[in-house]
XYZ file of C-alpha atoms in Angstrom:
651
model
C 48.477 136.110 243.973
C 46.041 132.948 243.407
C 42.587 133.703 244.013
C 41.871 133.179 247.802
C 38.791 131.123 247.696
C 39.660 128.770 244.604
C 37.502 125.472 244.408
C 39.577 124.374 241.558
C 41.071 120.895 241.880
C 44.571 121.449 243.228
C 47.758 119.745 241.421
C 49.099 116.691 242.815
C 51.700 117.202 245.179
C 55.106 117.138 243.899
C 57.896 118.706 246.040
C 60.302 118.841 243.243
C 58.023 120.800 241.093
C 56.747 122.920 243.937
C 59.797 124.304 245.501
C 61.768 124.907 242.572
C 64.581 123.010 244.152
C 64.601 119.370 242.905
C 66.287 116.884 245.471
C 65.618 113.600 244.353
C 67.430 112.253 247.522
C 65.288 114.192 249.800
C 62.343 111.726 249.218
C 64.261 108.996 250.055
C 65.169 109.958 253.723
C 62.594 107.504 255.172
C 64.550 104.483 253.800
C 68.112 105.729 254.671
C 69.500 106.210 258.377
C 70.941 109.693 259.160
C 74.335 107.796 258.866
C 73.782 106.353 255.495
C 72.652 110.049 254.454
C 76.035 111.478 255.634
C 78.456 108.752 254.653
C 79.394 110.255 251.424
C 80.312 113.433 252.984
C 82.103 111.562 255.891
C 84.247 109.633 253.314
C 84.982 113.068 251.381
C 85.620 114.780 254.616
C 88.093 112.189 255.853
C 89.957 112.150 252.337
C 90.050 115.862 252.322
C 91.528 116.383 255.719
C 94.360 113.562 254.970
C 95.074 115.304 251.692
C 95.377 118.971 253.744
C 97.650 117.088 255.976
C 99.844 115.921 253.400
C 99.836 119.280 251.892
C 100.726 121.238 254.689
C 101.734 119.328 257.874
C 103.170 115.988 256.916
C 106.471 116.287 255.149
C 106.606 113.820 251.903
C 108.004 113.967 248.450
C 105.416 112.189 246.741
C 102.070 113.788 247.442
C 102.216 115.766 244.113
C 101.355 115.758 240.496
C 99.107 113.166 239.203
C 98.810 111.276 242.873
C 97.710 114.635 244.188
C 95.061 115.013 241.527
C 93.673 111.476 241.934
C 93.474 111.595 245.651
C 91.389 114.892 245.782
C 89.539 113.481 242.703
C 88.323 110.424 244.723
C 87.614 112.820 247.821
C 85.395 114.727 245.453
C 83.473 111.851 243.731
C 81.120 110.998 246.691
C 79.680 114.396 247.096
C 80.284 115.494 243.638
C 78.833 113.126 241.266
C 75.181 113.223 242.707
C 75.394 116.986 242.248
C 76.910 116.712 238.720
C 74.245 114.322 237.934
C 71.507 116.664 239.126
C 73.190 119.680 237.115
C 73.023 117.303 234.013
C 69.344 116.188 234.453
C 68.268 120.093 234.934
C 70.201 121.188 231.507
C 68.322 118.031 229.785
C 64.941 119.256 231.174
C 65.904 122.836 229.893
C 66.787 124.488 233.130
C 70.597 125.203 232.279
C 71.257 127.758 234.928
C 70.472 125.674 238.257
C 72.360 126.004 241.471
C 73.797 122.483 240.616
C 75.264 123.974 237.580
C 76.902 126.786 239.329
C 78.300 124.296 241.941
C 79.484 122.228 238.999
C 81.288 125.077 237.267
C 82.798 126.384 240.442
C 84.370 123.190 241.491
C 85.468 121.810 238.131
C 87.062 125.364 237.565
C 88.700 125.031 240.875
C 90.290 121.659 239.857
C 91.099 123.311 236.631
C 93.526 125.935 238.239
C 95.047 123.530 240.779
C 93.130 124.533 243.715
C 91.847 120.877 244.568
C 91.124 121.348 248.305
C 88.791 124.119 247.661
C 87.059 122.398 244.888
C 86.327 119.453 247.119
C 85.414 121.704 250.045
C 82.854 123.560 248.100
C 81.009 120.350 247.053
C 81.518 118.806 250.372
C 79.937 121.661 252.348
C 77.126 122.019 249.551
C 76.237 118.307 250.133
C 75.985 118.514 253.794
C 73.606 121.468 253.409
C 71.561 119.149 250.913
C 71.405 116.404 253.597
C 70.514 118.784 256.320
C 67.705 120.217 253.858
C 66.501 116.715 253.299
C 66.239 115.963 257.055
C 64.309 119.228 257.716
C 61.688 118.551 254.735
C 61.181 115.159 256.207
C 60.599 116.514 259.575
C 58.316 119.264 258.133
C 56.333 116.384 256.662
C 56.077 114.258 259.481
C 52.545 115.529 260.841
C 51.182 115.231 257.199
C 52.579 111.849 257.026
C 51.197 110.683 260.392
C 47.841 111.845 259.152
C 48.353 109.749 256.095
C 48.919 106.686 258.337
C 45.498 107.255 259.845
C 43.646 105.542 256.898
C 43.611 101.802 257.173
C 43.801 99.845 253.594
C 41.685 97.037 254.960
C 38.459 96.570 256.774
C 36.253 93.795 258.156
C 33.010 93.427 256.803
C 30.113 91.237 257.622
C 29.022 88.778 254.870
C 26.015 86.647 255.586
C 26.836 87.278 259.128
C 30.513 86.183 258.820
C 33.383 88.714 259.383
C 35.714 88.859 256.289
C 38.622 91.046 255.691
C 38.540 92.964 252.267
C 40.305 95.661 250.788
C 38.821 99.232 251.985
C 38.504 100.528 248.315
C 36.411 97.644 247.274
C 33.789 98.196 250.090
C 30.451 99.216 248.883
C 27.934 101.820 250.391
C 25.495 100.058 252.652
C 27.982 97.288 253.566
C 28.534 96.538 257.449
C 31.857 96.914 258.855
C 32.688 95.351 262.195
C 35.163 97.414 264.183
C 36.971 95.661 266.827
C 38.177 97.684 270.355
C 41.456 99.463 269.449
C 40.783 99.353 265.534
C 40.640 102.318 263.087
C 37.534 102.789 261.011
C 38.466 102.714 257.095
C 35.442 104.423 255.762
C 32.660 106.960 256.940
C 29.472 105.436 258.015
C 26.703 105.529 260.599
C 26.823 103.573 263.803
C 24.214 100.878 264.131
C 25.376 99.600 267.433
C 23.607 101.114 270.412
C 26.726 103.091 271.641
C 30.319 103.570 270.620
C 33.234 105.537 272.184
C 35.954 106.646 269.628
C 39.203 108.458 269.718
C 38.992 111.255 267.156
C 42.608 112.450 267.216
C 43.420 111.525 263.714
C 40.764 114.262 262.677
C 40.643 116.780 265.225
C 43.912 116.452 267.296
C 41.851 115.887 270.306
C 42.365 112.693 272.013
C 39.655 112.710 274.383
C 36.944 110.079 273.615
C 33.734 110.977 271.640
C 30.639 108.946 272.466
C 28.304 108.486 269.391
C 24.862 106.838 269.678
C 23.074 104.685 267.096
C 22.431 106.647 264.015
C 25.281 109.207 264.467
C 27.883 109.617 262.098
C 31.288 107.976 262.421
C 34.392 108.868 260.357
C 37.371 107.287 258.842
C 40.466 107.291 260.892
C 38.406 107.157 264.321
C 39.538 104.454 266.673
C 37.128 102.261 268.485
C 37.673 102.457 272.073
C 35.433 99.918 273.663
C 33.054 96.916 272.440
C 32.900 95.662 269.218
C 30.805 98.079 266.866
C 28.986 97.713 263.712
C 29.066 100.602 261.234
C 26.998 100.932 258.014
C 29.201 102.421 255.175
C 27.671 105.694 253.667
C 30.719 107.072 251.680
C 33.175 105.165 249.270
C 36.816 105.081 250.269
C 37.715 107.966 248.159
C 34.919 110.287 249.126
C 35.560 110.154 252.856
C 36.152 112.950 255.222
C 39.749 111.849 255.873
C 40.469 110.987 252.244
C 39.389 114.819 251.360
C 41.435 116.155 254.170
C 44.592 114.305 252.909
C 44.216 115.395 249.534
C 43.748 119.002 250.731
C 47.125 118.535 252.940
C 49.068 116.782 250.254
C 48.182 119.588 247.721
C 48.666 122.505 250.002
C 52.151 123.281 248.891
C 50.917 123.844 245.397
C 49.360 126.890 246.069
C 52.361 129.338 246.436
C 52.703 132.614 248.513
C 53.759 135.627 246.472
C 57.151 135.683 248.230
C 57.691 132.019 247.144
C 56.690 132.683 243.547
C 59.023 135.916 243.487
C 61.960 133.855 244.659
C 61.588 131.228 242.137
C 61.216 133.797 239.117
C 64.003 135.654 240.898
C 66.384 132.628 240.863
C 65.615 131.994 237.015
C 66.854 135.495 236.274
C 69.372 135.972 238.917
C 71.195 132.710 238.005
C 72.191 133.431 234.294
C 73.196 136.960 235.243
C 75.667 135.501 237.829
C 77.070 133.060 235.416
C 77.604 135.924 232.821
C 79.008 138.462 235.297
C 81.522 135.369 236.436
C 82.571 135.127 232.563
C 83.133 138.893 232.580
C 84.972 138.727 235.856
C 87.434 136.421 234.333
C 88.177 137.717 230.770
C 87.248 141.775 230.758
C 90.215 142.471 233.202
C 92.236 141.191 230.360
C 91.375 144.675 228.591
C 92.120 146.972 231.602
C 94.593 145.319 233.764
C 98.342 145.254 232.817
C 99.534 142.378 234.843
C 96.502 140.319 233.783
C 96.719 136.657 234.847
C 94.054 134.308 233.698
C 94.395 131.986 236.806
C 93.987 134.738 239.436
C 90.852 136.138 237.567
C 89.192 132.716 237.175
C 89.755 132.205 240.856
C 87.950 135.432 241.605
C 85.291 134.656 239.165
C 84.709 131.044 240.934
C 84.580 132.657 244.385
C 81.893 134.859 242.897
C 79.849 131.935 241.662
C 79.994 130.266 244.891
C 78.876 133.167 246.811
C 76.127 133.928 244.431
C 74.575 130.680 244.490
C 70.770 131.245 245.625
C 70.782 128.171 247.586
C 69.765 129.692 251.059
C 66.682 131.272 249.247
C 65.420 128.430 247.267
C 65.641 126.049 250.163
C 64.870 128.092 253.245
C 61.588 129.946 251.900
C 59.602 126.991 250.589
C 60.844 125.159 253.715
C 59.605 127.941 255.874
C 56.029 127.684 254.415
C 55.927 124.125 254.360
C 57.015 124.175 258.137
C 54.122 126.650 258.703
C 51.504 124.487 257.041
C 52.845 121.645 258.989
C 52.584 123.350 262.303
C 48.900 124.095 261.435
C 48.304 120.392 260.708
C 49.663 119.605 264.022
C 47.275 121.682 265.792
C 44.165 120.516 263.715
C 44.232 123.611 261.311
C 44.423 122.621 257.617
C 45.870 125.464 255.490
C 45.078 124.942 251.838
C 48.344 126.605 250.720
C 51.396 128.820 251.550
C 49.644 131.903 249.912
C 46.888 131.674 252.706
C 49.688 131.608 255.239
C 50.651 134.870 253.923
C 47.196 136.327 253.893
C 46.509 135.025 257.562
C 49.717 137.133 258.464
C 47.907 140.285 257.485
C 44.460 139.944 258.641
C 42.887 143.121 260.202
C 39.318 142.106 260.645
C 37.786 138.565 261.701
C 34.034 138.505 260.566
C 32.429 135.491 262.078
C 29.041 133.902 262.178
C 27.383 133.128 265.533
C 25.888 129.700 265.292
C 28.448 126.896 265.474
C 31.302 129.400 265.496
C 31.207 131.052 268.579
C 28.368 129.097 270.156
C 27.944 125.310 270.342
C 25.367 125.143 267.519
C 23.362 122.772 269.697
C 19.864 124.332 270.247
C 17.504 123.158 272.637
C 13.844 124.322 272.872
C 13.323 126.420 275.971
C 9.496 127.353 275.770
C 6.601 126.779 273.703
C 3.576 129.473 273.021
C 0.602 128.703 271.052
C -2.725 130.384 271.241
C -6.165 128.793 271.730
C -6.747 128.306 267.989
C -4.747 125.309 267.666
C -4.096 122.147 269.790
C -0.338 122.474 270.972
C 0.585 118.709 270.451
C -0.909 118.710 266.833
C 0.801 121.813 265.733
C 4.052 120.376 267.020
C 3.705 117.251 265.045
C 3.235 119.257 261.854
C 6.285 121.470 262.634
C 8.270 118.423 263.396
C 7.380 116.962 259.996
C 8.172 119.960 258.324
C 11.526 120.655 260.091
C 12.632 116.976 259.178
C 13.168 118.206 255.691
C 15.825 120.595 256.927
C 19.389 119.771 258.241
C 19.543 123.077 260.156
C 20.324 122.840 263.950
C 16.918 124.344 264.795
C 15.463 121.305 263.216
C 17.414 118.995 265.322
C 16.343 120.928 268.458
C 12.724 120.541 267.493
C 12.991 116.947 266.542
C 14.599 116.200 269.991
C 12.027 118.096 271.773
C 8.950 116.592 269.876
C 10.215 113.322 269.389
C 9.657 110.874 266.266
C 8.378 112.276 263.092
C 4.779 111.248 262.305
C 5.264 109.974 258.660
C 1.507 109.761 258.005
C 1.642 113.763 257.724
C 1.516 114.587 254.034
C 3.754 117.510 253.040
C 3.230 119.032 249.744
C 5.385 121.866 247.980
C 8.108 121.982 250.895
C 10.351 124.924 250.249
C 13.152 126.122 252.172
C 13.751 129.970 251.725
C 17.359 130.764 252.601
C 17.537 133.260 255.551
C 13.766 132.937 256.563
C 12.669 129.256 257.054
C 10.481 126.487 255.640
C 7.103 126.716 253.916
C 4.813 123.639 253.026
C 1.184 122.941 252.350
C -0.465 120.296 254.784
C -4.199 119.161 253.874
C -4.219 122.372 251.486
C -3.240 124.558 254.470
C -0.007 126.580 254.395
C 2.190 126.002 257.142
C 5.282 128.584 257.840
C 7.997 127.605 260.269
C 11.011 129.991 260.624
C 11.704 133.766 261.923
C 9.438 136.547 262.036
C 10.694 138.021 258.658
C 9.233 134.898 257.023
C 5.717 135.894 258.410
C 6.409 139.460 257.179
C 7.341 138.164 253.510
C 3.807 136.391 253.388
C 1.862 139.136 254.966
C 1.065 137.274 257.994
C 0.190 139.770 260.805
C 1.237 139.056 264.345
C 0.773 141.086 267.545
C 4.097 140.417 268.981
C 7.355 142.130 269.627
C 10.207 139.551 268.989
C 12.849 142.030 269.854
C 11.833 142.014 273.389
C 13.034 138.433 273.872
C 16.694 137.399 273.900
C 16.386 133.934 272.915
C 16.025 132.718 269.121
C 12.471 132.489 267.949
C 10.809 130.218 265.720
C 7.601 131.645 264.328
C 4.692 129.578 263.305
C 2.072 130.469 261.094
C -0.786 127.954 260.012
C -3.554 128.694 257.441
C -2.281 132.210 257.003
C -2.583 133.046 260.770
C 0.072 133.674 263.428
C -0.458 130.701 265.880
C 2.671 131.079 268.099
C 6.200 130.432 268.640
C 9.130 128.529 270.219
C 12.127 129.810 272.091
C 15.503 127.924 271.465
C 18.760 128.854 273.148
C 22.199 128.000 272.388
C 25.261 128.088 274.488
C 28.701 129.940 274.151
C 31.651 127.660 273.404
C 34.133 127.403 276.307
C 36.949 128.951 274.447
C 35.004 131.745 272.784
C 36.182 134.296 275.365
C 39.533 133.336 275.143
C 39.498 133.536 271.185
C 38.299 137.363 271.288
C 40.988 138.353 273.919
C 43.742 136.593 271.747
C 42.380 138.333 268.625
C 42.361 141.720 270.332
C 45.914 141.008 271.496
C 46.922 140.590 267.900
C 45.523 144.058 266.833
C 42.448 142.302 264.950
C 39.136 143.737 264.877
C 36.080 141.328 265.379
C 32.648 141.535 263.947
C 29.582 138.958 264.247
C 27.040 138.636 261.481
C 24.095 136.286 261.899
C 20.962 135.476 260.551
C 19.686 135.172 263.940
C 17.585 137.858 265.536
C 19.524 141.077 266.561
C 18.732 140.983 270.072
C 20.095 137.362 270.320
C 23.208 138.493 268.379
C 23.942 141.721 270.377
C 23.551 139.699 273.700
C 26.299 137.131 272.623
C 28.687 139.845 271.232
C 28.381 141.794 274.488
C 29.063 138.801 276.566
C 32.314 138.109 274.712
C 33.171 141.802 273.869
C 32.922 141.528 270.343
C 33.123 144.911 268.781
C 30.428 144.927 266.350
C 27.463 142.853 265.828
C 24.607 142.459 263.340
C 21.710 140.262 263.341
C 18.519 139.474 261.232
C 20.852 139.228 258.266
C 20.279 137.494 254.826
C 23.210 135.887 252.929
C 23.112 139.005 250.721
C 23.446 141.380 253.730
C 26.445 139.403 255.244
C 27.888 140.173 251.809
C 27.328 143.831 251.914
C 28.613 144.052 255.327
C 31.980 142.442 254.475
C 32.073 144.743 251.173
C 31.975 147.672 253.664
C 34.986 146.475 255.569
C 36.889 145.627 252.217
C 35.959 149.177 250.972
C 38.116 150.487 253.639
C 41.162 148.532 252.141
C 41.039 146.279 255.139
C 41.937 142.317 255.049
C 39.054 140.223 256.114
C 38.927 136.789 257.274
C 35.353 135.196 257.339
C 34.737 132.218 259.859
C 31.503 130.397 259.134
C 30.398 126.962 258.241
C 31.376 127.598 254.663
C 28.421 126.352 252.941
C 25.556 128.816 253.744
C 27.843 131.261 253.614
C 29.599 130.625 250.464
C 29.296 133.846 248.912
C 30.985 135.736 251.984
C 33.546 133.122 251.980
C 34.292 133.867 248.456
C 34.303 137.739 248.890
C 36.684 137.690 252.049
C 40.459 137.391 251.776
C 40.559 134.180 253.622
C 37.460 131.781 254.465
C 37.855 129.809 257.591
C 35.639 126.820 258.268
C 34.712 125.687 261.675
C 34.181 122.048 262.095
C 34.842 121.260 258.464
C 34.352 117.412 259.537
C 30.699 117.902 259.370
C 30.369 119.260 255.842
C 32.083 117.761 252.452
C 31.329 121.374 250.943
C 33.132 122.974 253.702
C 36.557 121.400 252.960
C 35.787 122.499 249.146
C 35.091 126.046 249.682
C 37.063 127.132 252.857
C 40.819 128.241 252.522
C 41.350 127.157 255.993
C 39.674 124.283 257.990
C 39.675 124.069 261.562
C 38.999 120.489 262.421
C 38.027 120.452 265.912
C 35.333 123.412 266.027
C 37.386 125.241 268.668
C 37.297 129.231 267.669
C 40.463 129.517 269.751
C 42.334 127.993 266.667
C 41.282 131.271 264.617
C 43.922 133.553 266.660
C 46.291 130.581 266.408
C 45.999 130.362 262.562
C 46.577 133.923 262.351
C 49.797 133.587 264.719
C 50.987 130.606 262.641
C 50.838 132.912 259.381
C 52.725 135.780 261.181
C 55.367 133.507 262.565
C 56.110 132.006 259.062
C 56.304 135.322 257.346
C 58.709 136.541 259.881
C 61.036 133.543 259.648
C 60.572 133.684 255.728
C 61.748 137.480 255.668
C 64.587 136.837 258.384
C 65.947 134.367 255.931
C 65.639 136.609 252.969
C 67.410 139.501 254.686
C 70.166 137.080 256.126
C 71.035 135.711 252.848
C 71.118 138.912 250.867
C 73.173 140.687 253.822
C 75.852 138.148 254.268
C 76.107 137.515 250.349
C 76.522 141.259 249.750
C 79.438 141.710 252.516
C 81.240 138.677 251.132
C 80.739 139.810 247.373
C 82.130 143.090 248.486
C 85.179 141.324 250.251
C 85.714 139.070 247.043
C 85.588 142.104 244.603
C 88.538 143.377 246.775
C 90.433 140.319 246.540
C 89.900 139.721 250.320
C 87.463 136.916 250.428
C 88.557 133.350 249.403
C 86.831 130.161 248.355
C 86.428 129.222 251.997
C 84.477 132.561 252.918
C 82.528 131.792 249.620
C 81.509 128.336 251.055
C 80.327 130.262 254.405
C 78.263 132.760 252.388
C 76.646 129.962 250.376
C 76.493 126.877 252.442
C 76.694 128.412 255.684
C 73.890 130.958 255.309
C 71.760 128.107 253.695
C 72.233 125.917 256.978
C 71.587 128.887 259.308
C 68.382 129.762 257.092
C 67.447 125.937 257.117
C 67.700 125.801 260.942
C 65.582 129.148 261.328
C 63.037 127.882 258.926
C 62.416 124.569 261.118
C 62.113 126.595 264.212
C 58.611 126.989 263.232
C 57.903 123.297 263.791
C 58.901 123.553 267.496
C 56.849 126.681 268.256
C 54.127 126.543 270.641
C 51.044 128.947 269.403
C-alpha cells in the first residue's frame, strides 16, 4: 500500500493507465449522444435477430453457405472491429493477454466452427457492456468536471483605469481584477472594495453567500453576488487554491487501493492461464477420449474463454473507487486516492485538534488583567505589535481587540516558539506573549493558577516580570455535537489533542462527549499520543489544520485537513481535505469509505460466484455460449450498476 501521507507529486491523471482497462471510446462520451454510442450495437442486434429468424423461423432455401457467413460477418463488424482493434493495440504495446484478446479469440473461434450467431452475440453483449461502462465512468466524473468548469479562462483587469479582458494565465500578481455581479473570479486575491458578497459553492459545496470585507481573501471560483468588486491578485493562475484542488482531484485515481492493485496484478496472471487452459481443453482430450471431436472440444474451450474473461472485476472495481472519490467531491470532501478510501473504511480512532476543527477558531478577547506596574494601553500596544508577526487565530483576536498596529514600535529578535508563543526585544526589554509554559521556559515567576480558569489564557511577561494575562474564548461549531454522535454510531473512538490549556480542552470535550482529551501539548506530545494508539494496532485518522500538525498527520493512517482553503500546505500534506470546515464531514468521509469498500467486495464475490457456477456447468457440457455471455457480460453489467449506486447514495 502506498504511503498514507505522501507529499510526492502525483502522476497526471490518465484513465486508461489507472484502471488497467483501456477504453478509448469512454473518453469520447461527452461528444456523442447515447443513441450514437449504442448505434453499432443496434445495427448488429437487428442483423443478428434477422439472421436467427432466417435460421429457425422463416422457411427459405437461400440463407446458407457463403450468404449466411457474409450476413453474420456484417452483423459482427460494427461491434467486433473496435474490440479487435483494441486487442491489436494491446498486443503492440506488449499486453498480449488482454480481455479484448479473449473476446477476439472466442468470437473468431466461434465463426471458425460455424457458430456464427454465438460469435456475434458474444461480441454484441460485450460491446453493450462497454457502452454502459463508458456512461457510468462519465457520470462518475461529472462532479469533478463540474469543478473543472468553475475556473474561468478570462478575467477583466483594470489597465490605467480602463477595463480590459485578458487570459487569466497572463495576469500578474498585484494587478487589479474588476468582477461584475454574477461573474466567477479567475484568480486568488484580496478584496480592495469595501465589501462584497460571494457564492463559494464551487469550493465548499455550500451555496449560502459569504460576505467579505476589504482586505479579506477571495478565491478563484467564487461568484460575485452583488455590486462590482475590485480584487488585487495575490497568486498566479497555476498557484490558486482552486487550481491546486483541481489537480488534486484529477490525480486522485493514481493512488490505488490495495484491492484495486491486487485485481490488476491478478488479471495479468489470470488471463494467460485462462488462454493456456482453453488450449488444453481443446487438444488434451484427444489423448483420453475415444470419440474425440475437435469441433466439440473447441466449442467447450471457447465457452470457457468467455466465462473466464475478468471484465466484471477490471471494470467495476476501479469504477467503484472512482465513484467513491466522486461522491466525496460532491459533498465537499477531497480524497487524494482510492487507497485512502480503503483506510477510511477501517478507521477505529479519530484524533482531532480543538481549535478550528471542533471549535470555530474565531477567538475573542473576553477579559484583560494587568498589574499596576504597567500601563494597560501601552502594554496592549506592545502585545499587538508583537502578535502582528504571527498568523495564529489568537493574534487576530488581539488585533481586533486592540486595533491598528503601532508601526513606530521597534521589534528586535522576534521569535515564534512552536507550542509556546512569541518572544521579542523592545527597547532592550524582553516581551513574552504566549501560554504559561512560555513563562516557565524562561524562568518567569508568577503567583497565579491558570488551571482555575476555563478560558484560553495569554500570559504576558515584560522585562523579566509577569505583568498579567488576557482571556480568550472560542465557540464550539454548530455541527460538532452531531459529528461526535455519528462517529460513535460508526463505532469510532474519539480523542482530542490540543496545545490549549487542559481545563479548556476538557471543558470542550465534556460538552461534546469526546472520550479522551489532553491539553497543554507540544507537537511532539501529540505525536507520542498518536503513537500510543497505534501501538495497540489500531487505525488512526488525525484531523487538524495539516500545517502545524504535520508530524502527527504523517504518523496517522490518514490525515484529514479542516478548511483546506485556508492553507496551501494543508492541500499538500493532508490525505483528505474537507473544504467547508464542517466537522460533520469527518464521519461522512468514513461512511463513504465503508460504502465504497462494501460495493467493491460485493462485485468481487458476485463475479467469482457466478463465473464459478457457470464454469462447473461448462465443464459438464451443460453451459453453452449463451450462458457464458451472461457469466461475463451479464455479471459485468450487474457489477457496473452496483458500482454506480454509490453516486446516488446520501451520506
